[in-house]
Amino acid sequence: MPKKINIKGLGAGANECIFSGEANSVKELIESAIDAGVDLTLAQLSGEDLSFANLSNAKLSSADLSEANLSGASLDRAHLTVAKLDRANLSNANASCAGLLGARLAAAKLVEINLTQANLCGANLCGADLSKANLSQADLSRAILSGANLSKALLPFADLSGADLFGAKLKKAALSAVDFSRADLSGADLSGADLSGAILSGARLNGANLSRVDLSFTDLSGAHLSGANLSAANLTGAYLPGSDLSGADLSGANLQGADITDSDLSGANLNGANLDGTKLDGVKR
């Protein structure tokens, strides 16, 4: 039986009704509002069940969707700039090309979400679960991903320049051609990940786990890798001039044709490493 439902707003017009109508659920009302082109900016939807809802092209900038259930929802091209999605469940949702600039997604559940080409610049994803998520070509520049789980996630050609990935889990993630320039990956677990062709210039990887990682032809110029685990890593043709590899574990690593000129290798473990054709001019040992 349909009932009268009001959608309230935030900010200066807090508790003021921004949309109302007869519907069986909030989800049904929201879908009707979106179909009608209603602007739901600042809408209060915290904790609501919007699972499998059709929210494509929705105008939800600055809306409060914290702890909402958006699993399986269609959010492609939705406007969610500065929206609050902390602890929300967006697993298996489709948010391709969505605008999430500066959005708050701390501790959100984003397992297997589709965020292809989404704009997450400056978004807060601290502690979020993005395992098996598709973030291909997404903009995550300056995003906060400290402690986030990105295991087996797909991020080819994504922009993570200047992002905070301190202690993040990126095991077996697809990271080919990703821009990690100036990103903080200190203490991150990248074991088994594919970083071929990635840009890591000026990145901080102190104490990171890069064991058996494919870093072939990767730009690591000026990168900070002190104490990093690079055992059995593939660094064929990698570009590492001026990088800090002090105390790093490079045992069994393949550095064939790599350029590590003027780098700091003091205290590094190179047992069993392949240094055929490696450029070692000016290296500090």
CSV table of N, CA and C in Angstrom, one decimal, residues 1-6 20-30:
chain,number,residue,atom,x,y,z
A,1,MET,N,0.9,-1.2,0.0
A,1,MET,CA,0.0,0.0,0.0
A,1,MET,C,0.9,1.3,0.0
A,2,PRO,N,0.8,2.1,-1.0
A,2,PRO,CA,1.6,3.3,-1.1
A,2,PRO,C,1.3,4.2,0.1
A,3,LYS,N,2.4,4.9,0.5
A,3,LYS,CA,2.2,5.9,1.6
A,3,LYS,C,3.0,7.2,1.2
A,4,LYS,N,2.6,8.2,1.9
A,4,LYS,CA,3.3,9.5,1.7
A,4,LYS,C,4.7,9.5,2.3
A,5,ILE,N,5.7,9.7,1.5
A,5,ILE,CA,7.1,9.7,1.9
A,5,ILE,C,7.8,11.0,1.6
A,6,ASN,N,8.5,11.6,2.6
A,6,ASN,CA,9.2,12.9,2.4
A,6,ASN,C,10.7,12.6,2.4
A,20,SER,N,8.7,14.8,-2.2
A,20,SER,CA,7.7,14.0,-1.5
A,20,SER,C,6.8,13.3,-2.5
A,21,GLY,N,6.2,12.2,-2.1
A,21,GLY,CA,5.2,11.6,-3.0
A,21,GLY,C,4.7,10.3,-2.4
A,22,GLU,N,3.8,9.7,-3.1
A,22,GLU,CA,3.2,8.4,-2.7
A,22,GLU,C,4.0,7.3,-3.3
A,23,ALA,N,4.5,6.4,-2.4
A,23,ALA,CA,5.4,5.3,-2.9
A,23,ALA,C,5.3,4.2,-1.8
A,24,ASN,N,5.7,3.0,-2.3
A,24,ASN,CA,5.8,1.8,-1.4
A,24,ASN,C,7.1,1.8,-0.5
A,25,SER,N,8.1,2.6,-1.0
A,25,SER,CA,9.4,2.6,-0.3
A,25,SER,C,10.2,3.8,-0.7
A,26,VAL,N,11.2,4.1,0.1
A,26,VAL,CA,12.1,5.3,-0.2
A,26,VAL,C,12.7,5.0,-1.6
A,27,LYS,N,13.1,3.8,-1.8
A,27,LYS,CA,13.8,3.4,-3.1
A,27,LYS,C,12.9,3.7,-4.3
A,28,GLU,N,11.6,3.4,-4.2
A,28,GLU,CA,10.7,3.6,-5.3
A,28,GLU,C,10.5,5.1,-5.5
A,29,LEU,N,10.5,5.9,-4.4
A,29,LEU,CA,10.3,7.3,-4.5
A,29,LEU,C,11.5,8.0,-5.1
A,30,ILE,N,12.7,7.5,-4.7
A,30,ILE,CA,13.9,8.1,-5.2
A,30,ILE,C,14.0,7.8,-6.7
